[in-house]
Coordinates of C-alpha atoms in Angstrom, one line a residue:
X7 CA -28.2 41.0 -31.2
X8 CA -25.7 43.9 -30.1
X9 CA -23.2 43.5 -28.7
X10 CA -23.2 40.2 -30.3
X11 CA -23.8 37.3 -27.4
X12 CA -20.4 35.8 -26.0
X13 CA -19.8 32.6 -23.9
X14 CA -17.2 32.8 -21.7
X15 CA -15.3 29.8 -20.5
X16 CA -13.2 30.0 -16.3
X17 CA -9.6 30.1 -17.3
X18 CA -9.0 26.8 -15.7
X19 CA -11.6 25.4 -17.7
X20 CA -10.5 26.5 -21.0
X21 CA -7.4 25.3 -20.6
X22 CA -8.5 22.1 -19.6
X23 CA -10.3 21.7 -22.7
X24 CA -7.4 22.4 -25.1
X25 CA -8.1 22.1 -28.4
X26 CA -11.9 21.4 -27.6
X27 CA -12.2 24.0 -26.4
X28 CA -13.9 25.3 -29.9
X29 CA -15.8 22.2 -29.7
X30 CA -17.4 23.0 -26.3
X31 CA -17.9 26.5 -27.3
X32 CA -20.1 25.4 -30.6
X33 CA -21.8 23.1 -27.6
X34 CA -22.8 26.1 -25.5
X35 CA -23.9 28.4 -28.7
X36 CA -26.4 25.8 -30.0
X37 CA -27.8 25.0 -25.9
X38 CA -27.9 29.0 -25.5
X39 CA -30.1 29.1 -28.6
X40 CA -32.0 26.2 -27.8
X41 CA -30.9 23.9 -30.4
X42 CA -30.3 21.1 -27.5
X43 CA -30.0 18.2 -29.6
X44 CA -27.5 19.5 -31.6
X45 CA -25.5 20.7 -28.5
X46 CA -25.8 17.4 -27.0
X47 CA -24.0 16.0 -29.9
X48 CA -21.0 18.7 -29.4
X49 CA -20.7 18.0 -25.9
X50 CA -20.7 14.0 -26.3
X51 CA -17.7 14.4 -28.1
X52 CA -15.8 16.8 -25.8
X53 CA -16.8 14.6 -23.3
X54 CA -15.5 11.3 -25.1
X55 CA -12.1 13.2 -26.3
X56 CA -11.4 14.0 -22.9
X57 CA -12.1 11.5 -20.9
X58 CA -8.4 10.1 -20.6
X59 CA -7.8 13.5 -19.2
X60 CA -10.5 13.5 -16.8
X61 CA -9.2 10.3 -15.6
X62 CA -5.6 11.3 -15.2
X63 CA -6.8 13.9 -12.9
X64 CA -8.9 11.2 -11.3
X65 CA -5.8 9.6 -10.0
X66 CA -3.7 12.3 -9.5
X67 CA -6.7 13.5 -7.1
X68 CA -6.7 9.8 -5.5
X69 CA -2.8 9.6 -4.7
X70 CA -3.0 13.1 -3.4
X71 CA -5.7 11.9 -1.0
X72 CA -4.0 8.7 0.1
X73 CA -6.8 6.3 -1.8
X74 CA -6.4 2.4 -1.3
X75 CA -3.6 1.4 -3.3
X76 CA -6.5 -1.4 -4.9
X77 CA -8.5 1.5 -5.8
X78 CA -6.0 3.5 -7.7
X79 CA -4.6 -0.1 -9.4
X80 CA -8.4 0.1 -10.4
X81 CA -8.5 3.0 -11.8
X82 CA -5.5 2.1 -14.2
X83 CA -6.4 -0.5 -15.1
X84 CA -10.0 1.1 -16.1
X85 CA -8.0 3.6 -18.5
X86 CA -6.3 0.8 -20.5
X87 CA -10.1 0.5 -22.0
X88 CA -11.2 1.3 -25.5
X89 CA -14.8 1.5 -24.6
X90 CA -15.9 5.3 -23.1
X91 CA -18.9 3.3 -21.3
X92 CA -16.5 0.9 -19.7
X93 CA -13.9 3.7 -18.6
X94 CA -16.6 6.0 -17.1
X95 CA -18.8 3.3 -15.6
X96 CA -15.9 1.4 -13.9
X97 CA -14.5 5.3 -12.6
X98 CA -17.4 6.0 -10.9
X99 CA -17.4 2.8 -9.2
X100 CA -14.0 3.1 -7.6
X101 CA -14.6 7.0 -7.2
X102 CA -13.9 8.1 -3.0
X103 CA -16.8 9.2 -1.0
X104 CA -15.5 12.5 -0.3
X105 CA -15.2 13.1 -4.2
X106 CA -19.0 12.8 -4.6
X107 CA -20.6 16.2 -2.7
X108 CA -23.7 15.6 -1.8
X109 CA -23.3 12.0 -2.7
X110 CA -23.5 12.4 -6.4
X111 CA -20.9 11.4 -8.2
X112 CA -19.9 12.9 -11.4
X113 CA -18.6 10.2 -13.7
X114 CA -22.0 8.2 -13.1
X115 CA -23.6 11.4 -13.8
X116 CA -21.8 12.2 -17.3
X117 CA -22.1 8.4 -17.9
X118 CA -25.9 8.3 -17.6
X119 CA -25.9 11.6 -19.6
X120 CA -23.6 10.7 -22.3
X121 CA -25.7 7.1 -22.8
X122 CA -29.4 9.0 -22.8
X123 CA -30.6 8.2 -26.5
X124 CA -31.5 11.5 -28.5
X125 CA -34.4 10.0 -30.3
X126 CA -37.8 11.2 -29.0
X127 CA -36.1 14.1 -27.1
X128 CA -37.0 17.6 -27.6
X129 CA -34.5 20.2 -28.1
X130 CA -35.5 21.6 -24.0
X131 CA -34.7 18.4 -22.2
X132 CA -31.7 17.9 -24.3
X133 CA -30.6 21.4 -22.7
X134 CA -31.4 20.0 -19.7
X135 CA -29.3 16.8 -20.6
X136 CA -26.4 19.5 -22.1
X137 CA -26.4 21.7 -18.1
X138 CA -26.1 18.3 -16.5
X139 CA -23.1 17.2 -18.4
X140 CA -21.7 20.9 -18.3
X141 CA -22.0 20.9 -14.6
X142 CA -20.2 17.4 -13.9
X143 CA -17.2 18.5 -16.6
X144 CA -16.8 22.0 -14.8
X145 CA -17.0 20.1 -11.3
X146 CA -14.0 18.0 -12.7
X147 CA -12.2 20.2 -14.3
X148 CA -12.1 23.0 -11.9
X149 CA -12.8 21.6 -8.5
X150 CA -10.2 18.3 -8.8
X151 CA -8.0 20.3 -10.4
X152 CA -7.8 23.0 -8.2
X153 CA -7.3 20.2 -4.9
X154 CA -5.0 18.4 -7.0
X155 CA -2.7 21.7 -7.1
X156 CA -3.3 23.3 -3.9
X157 CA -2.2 19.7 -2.1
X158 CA 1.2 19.6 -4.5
X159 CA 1.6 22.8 -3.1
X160 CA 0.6 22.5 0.8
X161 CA 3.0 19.4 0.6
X162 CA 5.6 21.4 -1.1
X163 CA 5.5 24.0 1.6
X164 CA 5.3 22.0 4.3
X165 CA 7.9 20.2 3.3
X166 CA 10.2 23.0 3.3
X167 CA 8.6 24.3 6.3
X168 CA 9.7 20.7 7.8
X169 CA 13.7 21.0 6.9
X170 CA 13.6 24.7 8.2
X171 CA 12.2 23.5 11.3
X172 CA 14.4 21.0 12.0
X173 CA 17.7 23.0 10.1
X174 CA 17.4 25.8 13.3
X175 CA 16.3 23.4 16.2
X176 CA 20.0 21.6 14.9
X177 CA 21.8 25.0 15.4
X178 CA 21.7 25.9 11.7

């Protein structure tokens, strides 16, 4: 094909990824050419290498919405585990409401995804099983991400909105 096919990746998004990003790239590739199976097997393993990462934002999104102080201790505590399963299953139990549009919630969705067995699967529902995970990761990624740093920043200006408030009400 010419020009040759290209998969582009949100900037946010491939940064995220750091070096998997290559990984995530092969991923896309092989679901784009309907090798599913084989793209189900690259994005398990982005999905596994950065889960820590997904979790750290996790908590950075919790403290920046004022979660229960027993929920974020939960959350720790969940990423002290070895086991992906246990670290993804336990997140998307103390996961907020309002993290979960619509009421899905995307670490039990990438959990479900991640545990589906390939055998007996053909390579179109494992594309189907490939957009699923896509979709939760770029939810994460870009979405958390994106609240996480436009609340640093609100607080940051309103902060200094605060002390110039007050600096000319005290004559300054």
């Amino acid at each position: 094909q010419y020009p040759k096919l290209e998969i582009t990746i949100p900037k946010a998004f491939g940064e995220a990824l750091g070096e998997r990003k290559s990984l995530y790239l092969k991923a896309m590739t092989l679901r784009n050419n309907n090798y599913g199976i084989g793209a189900v097997v690259y994005l398990r393993r982005v999905i596994e290498e950065t889960t820590d990462d997904m979790l750290d934002l996790l908590e950075e999104h919790m403290v920046a919405a004022g979660s229960p102080e027993a929920d974020i201790e939960a959350l720790r505590a969940v990423k002290k585990s070895t086991q992906f399963e246990d670290k993804v299953s336990e997140a998307a139990k103390v996961m907020p409401e309002h993290f979960r549009p619509g009421g899905v919630n995307p670490f039990a969705d990438l959990y479900k995804l991640v545990s589906i067995g390939l055998h007996n699967k053909t390579d179109e529902e494992c594309c189907a099983i490939v957009d699923g995970m896509d979709g939760a990761l770029k939810f994460i990624y870009t979405r958390w991400k994106t609240y996480v740093d436009e609340t640093r920043a609100y607080k940051e200006a309103a902060k200094a909105t605060r002390e110039a408030v007050d600096k000319m009400q005290k004559g300054g």
